[in-house]
Amino acid sequence: MTDLSAPIELNDGTAMPRIGYGTYKVGDDEAQQAVEAALATGYRLIDTAEMYGNEVGVGRAVNGSGVPRSEVFLTTKVWNDHHGADKARAALEASLERLGTDYLDLYLIHWPSPKQGLYAETFEALLKAKEEGLIRSAGVSNFLPEHLDAVHDAVGVYPSVNQVELHPYFNQPELRAWQAERGIATESWGPLGQRTGSVLAEPAVTAAAEAHGMSPGQVVIRWHLQHGCVVIPKSSKASRIAENFEVFGFALTGDEMAAIDALETGKRQGIDPGGNER
Ligand code: NDP
């Protein structure tokens, strides 16, 4: 059986922790404290983005934590304004500067932004940065299979990671299987599904929590891990940052997994990556 506390191996051989700390809507000052708390808890994957406006705080935490940089898996993302080879390269350099580091572990294209038609060129720029050692892995976020195939057609490889909306209300079984067949790791954003409705109050989740003596949040995080996804829950509270990391001492049964899978609504909470909003 797979050891879910061990990193996964990406399609380029890089090892990526399966659980990380997400920093969306965590301001710069708050980010420093929160990321310090996450690193002290044991998280080794930190997820930020140029769009979050907190790379300076994240970088201060990573660099001041006492955890060697080589043990932290640091991810950031290029925003939609910076698609195209030259802009993406400049955005990468600016992110490195703000983060106070000379390399990233993973750089993602935040959205495909199909109306610009530049995501394949942007991905090629990421591969060039990888060759130069500025990033260890090149990935994407919010890409649909058609976008992933277009990248593959253009550059001959699939991205190492696709970070997508994924939670019990929108659990993306087809995409997960499609990506697994092609060696693309699935990373779940919005994993607790709290934007609309409350996954954490669903009887399928609370029953499993009670059965294992864990919290609903821990049950949902464990559900992601058992589906083979990398998961990056966010909390601004130190107690929850710690709680969300304690997910390796129990396992959900097949029936519990199926009951949580059945919460699927078929509806995204975020925007449609194939549309023109982004
Ligand atoms: P999450 O699913 O991680 O949910 C965060 C919310 O859940 C917060 O309101 C938090 O509240 C609450 N929460 C956290 N832990 C618990 C718990 N144990 N019990 C009860 N409530 C809890 O949502 P996010 O949207 O933040 O997604 C996670 C990360 O994914 C982001 O931070 C970001 O890094 C990434 N992301 C990427 C996107 C993309 O387009 N690539 C889009 C959106 C997110 P509190 O803070 O008060 O604890």
Coordinates of C-alpha atoms and ligand atoms in Angstrom, one line a residue:
M1 CA 0.0 0.0 0.0
T2 CA 1.2 3.5 -0.8
D3 CA 2.7 5.4 2.1
L4 CA 0.7 8.7 1.9
S5 CA 3.1 10.5 4.2
A6 CA 5.9 10.0 1.6
P7 CA 6.3 12.4 -1.3
I8 CA 4.9 11.5 -4.7
E9 CA 7.3 11.3 -7.7
L10 CA 6.4 13.6 -10.5
N11 CA 6.8 12.7 -14.2
D12 CA 10.2 14.5 -14.2
G13 CA 11.5 12.5 -11.2
T14 CA 11.0 15.4 -8.7
A15 CA 9.6 14.4 -5.3
M16 CA 6.6 16.5 -4.1
P17 CA 5.0 16.3 -0.7
R18 CA 1.4 15.2 -0.8
I19 CA 0.2 17.8 1.7
G20 CA 0.9 21.5 1.7
Y21 CA -0.1 24.8 3.1
G22 CA -2.2 27.0 0.7
T23 CA -1.9 30.8 1.1
Y24 CA -4.8 32.3 -1.0
K25 CA -6.4 35.3 0.8
V26 CA -3.6 35.3 3.4
G27 CA -2.1 38.8 3.4
D28 CA 1.6 39.5 3.3
D29 CA 2.1 40.0 7.0
E30 CA -0.2 37.3 8.0
A31 CA 1.5 35.0 5.4
Q32 CA 4.8 35.2 7.2
Q33 CA 3.3 34.1 10.5
A34 CA 1.1 31.4 9.0
V35 CA 3.8 29.9 6.8
E36 CA 6.2 29.9 9.8
A37 CA 3.5 28.0 11.8
A38 CA 3.0 25.6 8.9
L39 CA 6.7 24.9 8.6
A40 CA 7.0 24.4 12.4
T41 CA 4.1 21.9 12.2
G42 CA 5.9 19.9 9.5
Y43 CA 4.5 21.0 6.2
R44 CA 7.1 21.1 3.5
L45 CA 5.0 22.2 0.6
I46 CA 4.0 25.9 0.4
D47 CA 1.6 27.1 -2.3
T48 CA 1.5 30.8 -3.3
A49 CA 1.0 32.8 -6.5
E50 CA 2.0 36.2 -7.8
M51 CA -1.7 37.1 -7.7
Y52 CA -2.0 36.4 -4.0
G53 CA 0.3 39.4 -3.2
N54 CA 2.0 37.6 -0.4
E55 CA 5.2 36.2 -1.9
V56 CA 7.3 38.6 0.2
G57 CA 5.8 37.3 3.5
V58 CA 6.0 33.7 2.3
G59 CA 9.6 34.1 1.3
R60 CA 10.5 35.7 4.7
A61 CA 8.9 32.8 6.5
V62 CA 10.7 30.2 4.3
N63 CA 14.1 31.9 4.6
G64 CA 13.8 32.6 8.3
S65 CA 12.3 29.3 9.4
G66 CA 15.5 27.4 10.0
V67 CA 14.2 24.7 7.7
P68 CA 16.8 24.2 5.0
R69 CA 15.6 25.6 1.7
S70 CA 16.3 22.3 0.0
E71 CA 13.7 20.7 2.3
V72 CA 10.9 23.1 1.4
F73 CA 8.9 22.5 -1.8
L74 CA 7.9 26.1 -2.9
T75 CA 5.3 26.7 -5.5
T76 CA 4.2 29.9 -7.1
K77 CA 2.2 30.7 -10.2
V78 CA 2.4 33.1 -13.2
W79 CA -0.7 35.3 -13.5
N80 CA -2.8 35.8 -16.6
D81 CA -1.2 39.2 -17.4
H82 CA 2.1 37.5 -17.9
H83 CA 1.4 34.9 -20.6
G84 CA 3.9 34.8 -23.4
A85 CA 7.6 33.8 -23.3
D86 CA 9.1 37.2 -22.4
K87 CA 6.5 38.2 -19.9
A88 CA 6.5 34.8 -18.2
R89 CA 10.2 34.9 -17.8
A90 CA 10.1 38.4 -16.3
A91 CA 7.3 37.3 -14.0
L92 CA 9.3 34.3 -12.8
E93 CA 12.3 36.6 -12.1
A94 CA 10.1 39.0 -10.1
S95 CA 8.6 36.1 -8.1
L96 CA 12.0 34.8 -7.3
E97 CA 13.1 38.2 -6.1
R98 CA 10.0 38.7 -3.9
L99 CA 10.4 35.2 -2.5
G100 CA 14.1 35.8 -1.8
T101 CA 15.1 32.5 -3.5
D102 CA 17.1 31.6 -6.6
Y103 CA 14.8 28.7 -7.6
L104 CA 11.3 27.4 -7.3
D105 CA 10.4 23.8 -6.8
L106 CA 7.2 24.1 -9.0
Y107 CA 6.1 27.0 -11.2
L108 CA 2.5 26.8 -12.4
I109 CA 0.6 28.7 -15.1
H110 CA -2.3 29.9 -12.9
W111 CA -5.1 29.7 -15.6
P112 CA -5.0 28.7 -19.2
S113 CA -6.7 31.9 -20.2
P114 CA -7.6 30.4 -23.6
K115 CA -8.8 33.8 -25.0
Q116 CA -5.1 34.9 -25.1
G117 CA -4.0 31.7 -26.8
L118 CA -0.6 31.9 -25.2
Y119 CA -0.5 29.1 -22.7
A120 CA 1.5 26.6 -24.8
E121 CA 4.2 29.3 -25.5
T122 CA 4.1 30.2 -21.8
F123 CA 4.7 26.5 -20.8
E124 CA 7.6 26.4 -23.2
A125 CA 9.1 29.3 -21.3
L126 CA 8.7 27.3 -18.1
L127 CA 10.5 24.4 -19.6
K128 CA 13.4 26.7 -20.6
A129 CA 13.5 28.0 -17.0
K130 CA 13.6 24.4 -15.9
E131 CA 16.6 23.7 -18.1
E132 CA 18.3 26.7 -16.6
G133 CA 17.7 25.5 -13.1
L134 CA 15.4 28.3 -12.1
I135 CA 12.5 25.9 -11.5
R136 CA 12.6 22.2 -10.7
S137 CA 9.2 21.3 -12.2
A138 CA 6.9 22.9 -14.6
G139 CA 3.1 22.6 -14.1
V140 CA -0.2 24.2 -14.7
S141 CA -3.4 25.1 -12.9
N142 CA -7.0 25.0 -14.0
F143 CA -6.2 23.3 -17.3
L144 CA -8.8 21.1 -19.0
P145 CA -7.7 18.0 -20.9
E146 CA -7.9 20.0 -24.2
H147 CA -5.4 22.5 -22.8
L148 CA -3.1 19.8 -21.5
D149 CA -3.2 18.0 -24.9
A150 CA -2.5 21.3 -26.7
V151 CA 0.6 21.8 -24.5
H152 CA 1.7 18.2 -25.2
D153 CA 1.2 18.7 -28.9
A154 CA 3.3 21.9 -28.8
V155 CA 6.2 20.8 -26.6
G156 CA 6.1 16.9 -26.4
V157 CA 5.5 16.5 -22.7
Y158 CA 2.7 16.9 -20.3
P159 CA 3.0 19.3 -17.3
S160 CA 4.1 17.6 -14.1
V161 CA 1.1 18.9 -12.1
N162 CA -2.3 20.3 -12.7
Q163 CA -3.7 22.1 -9.7
V164 CA -7.5 22.2 -10.0
E165 CA -10.7 22.8 -8.0
L166 CA -11.3 19.5 -6.3
H167 CA -13.4 18.7 -3.2
P168 CA -16.2 16.3 -2.3
Y169 CA -18.8 18.5 -4.1
F170 CA -16.7 18.5 -7.3
N171 CA -14.5 15.5 -7.2
Q172 CA -13.4 15.3 -10.8
P173 CA -13.1 11.5 -11.2
E174 CA -12.7 11.6 -15.0
L175 CA -10.0 14.2 -14.9
R176 CA -8.2 12.4 -12.1
A177 CA -8.1 9.2 -14.1
W178 CA -7.2 11.0 -17.4
Q179 CA -4.3 12.7 -15.7
A180 CA -3.1 9.6 -13.9
E181 CA -2.9 7.8 -17.3
R182 CA -0.6 10.5 -18.6
G183 CA 1.6 10.9 -15.5
I184 CA 0.2 14.3 -14.5
A185 CA -0.2 14.7 -10.7
T186 CA -3.5 16.1 -9.6
E187 CA -3.3 18.8 -6.9
S188 CA -6.6 19.9 -5.2
W189 CA -7.4 23.5 -4.6
G190 CA -10.3 24.6 -2.4
P191 CA -10.0 21.1 -0.9
L192 CA -12.4 21.7 2.0
G193 CA -15.1 22.9 -0.4
Q194 CA -16.1 25.7 1.8
R195 CA -16.9 28.4 -0.8
T196 CA -20.6 27.4 -1.1
G197 CA -22.4 25.0 1.3
S198 CA -20.5 23.2 3.9
V199 CA -18.8 19.9 3.0
L200 CA -17.6 19.7 6.6
A201 CA -21.2 19.4 8.0
E202 CA -22.3 16.7 5.6
P203 CA -23.3 13.5 7.4
A204 CA -21.0 11.4 5.2
V205 CA -18.1 13.4 6.5
T206 CA -19.2 13.9 10.2
A207 CA -20.0 10.1 10.5
A208 CA -16.5 9.2 9.3
A209 CA -15.0 11.8 11.6
E210 CA -16.9 10.4 14.6
A211 CA -15.9 6.8 13.7
H212 CA -12.2 7.7 13.6
G213 CA -12.1 10.3 16.4
M214 CA -10.9 12.9 13.9
S215 CA -12.3 16.3 12.8
P216 CA -14.4 16.7 9.6
G217 CA -11.5 18.7 8.1
Q218 CA -9.1 15.9 8.7
V219 CA -11.5 13.4 7.1
V220 CA -11.8 15.5 3.9
I221 CA -8.0 16.0 3.7
R222 CA -7.5 12.2 4.1
W223 CA -10.1 11.6 1.4
H224 CA -8.0 13.6 -1.0
L225 CA -4.8 11.8 -0.1
Q226 CA -6.5 8.4 -0.5
H227 CA -7.6 9.5 -4.0
G228 CA -3.9 10.1 -4.8
C229 CA -4.2 13.9 -4.9
V230 CA -1.8 16.4 -3.5
V231 CA -3.8 18.6 -1.1
I232 CA -3.1 22.2 0.0
P233 CA -5.6 23.3 2.7
K234 CA -5.5 26.9 3.9
S235 CA -6.2 28.2 7.4
S236 CA -5.3 31.4 9.1
K237 CA -5.6 29.7 12.5
A238 CA -2.5 28.0 14.0
S239 CA -4.7 25.3 15.6
R240 CA -6.2 24.4 12.3
I241 CA -2.9 24.5 10.5
A242 CA -1.7 21.9 12.9
E243 CA -5.0 19.9 12.8
N244 CA -5.0 19.7 9.0
F245 CA -1.6 18.1 9.0
E246 CA -2.5 15.3 11.3
V247 CA -4.0 13.0 8.7
F248 CA -1.6 10.0 8.6
G249 CA -2.8 8.0 11.7
F250 CA -6.0 6.7 10.3
A251 CA -7.5 5.5 7.0
L252 CA -11.0 5.8 5.6
T253 CA -12.7 2.6 4.6
G254 CA -14.0 1.9 1.1
D255 CA -17.5 2.6 2.2
E256 CA -16.5 5.9 3.8
M257 CA -14.7 7.0 0.6
A258 CA -17.7 6.1 -1.5
A259 CA -20.1 8.0 0.8
I260 CA -18.0 11.1 0.5
D261 CA -17.6 10.6 -3.3
A262 CA -21.4 10.5 -3.5
L263 CA -21.5 14.2 -2.4
E264 CA -20.6 15.1 -5.9
T265 CA -22.8 17.8 -7.4
G266 CA -21.2 18.1 -10.8
K267 CA -20.9 21.9 -10.2
R268 CA -17.8 24.0 -9.9
Q269 CA -17.6 26.6 -7.1
G270 CA -15.0 28.6 -9.1
I271 CA -15.1 29.8 -12.6
D272 CA -15.0 27.7 -15.8
P273 CA -11.4 27.4 -17.0
G274 CA -12.6 26.9 -20.6
G275 CA -14.6 30.2 -20.6
N276 CA -13.5 33.7 -21.3
E277 CA -13.6 35.1 -17.8
R278 CA -9.9 34.6 -17.4
Ligands
NDP1 P1 -9.8 25.6 1.5 O1 -10.6 24.5 0.9 O2 -8.4 25.2 1.9 O3 -10.6 26.2 2.7 C1 -10.2 27.2 3.4 C2 -11.3 27.6 4.4 O4 -11.6 26.5 5.3 C3 -11.0 28.8 5.2 O5 -12.2 29.5 5.4 C4 -10.6 28.2 6.6 O6 -10.9 29.0 7.6 C5 -11.4 26.9 6.6 N1 -10.7 25.8 7.3 C6 -9.5 25.4 7.1 N2 -9.2 24.3 7.9 C7 -10.4 24.0 8.5 C8 -10.7 23.0 9.4 N3 -9.9 22.0 9.8 N4 -12.0 22.9 9.9 C9 -12.9 23.9 9.5 N5 -12.6 24.9 8.6 C10 -11.3 24.9 8.1 O7 -9.8 26.8 0.4 P2 -8.8 27.6 -0.4 O8 -9.6 28.3 -1.4 O9 -7.9 28.5 0.4 O10 -7.9 26.6 -1.2 C11 -6.6 26.1 -0.6 C12 -5.5 26.6 -1.4 O11 -5.6 26.3 -2.8 C13 -5.4 28.1 -1.5 O12 -5.0 28.7 -0.3 C14 -4.4 28.3 -2.6 O13 -3.1 28.1 -2.2 C15 -4.9 27.3 -3.6 N6 -5.9 27.8 -4.5 C16 -5.6 27.8 -5.9 C17 -6.4 28.3 -6.8 C18 -6.0 28.2 -8.2 O14 -6.7 28.8 -9.1 N7 -4.9 27.6 -8.6 C19 -7.8 28.8 -6.5 C20 -8.1 28.7 -5.1 C21 -7.2 28.2 -4.2 P3 -9.8 29.6 8.6 O15 -8.8 30.3 7.8 O16 -10.7 30.6 9.5 O17 -9.3 28.5 9.4

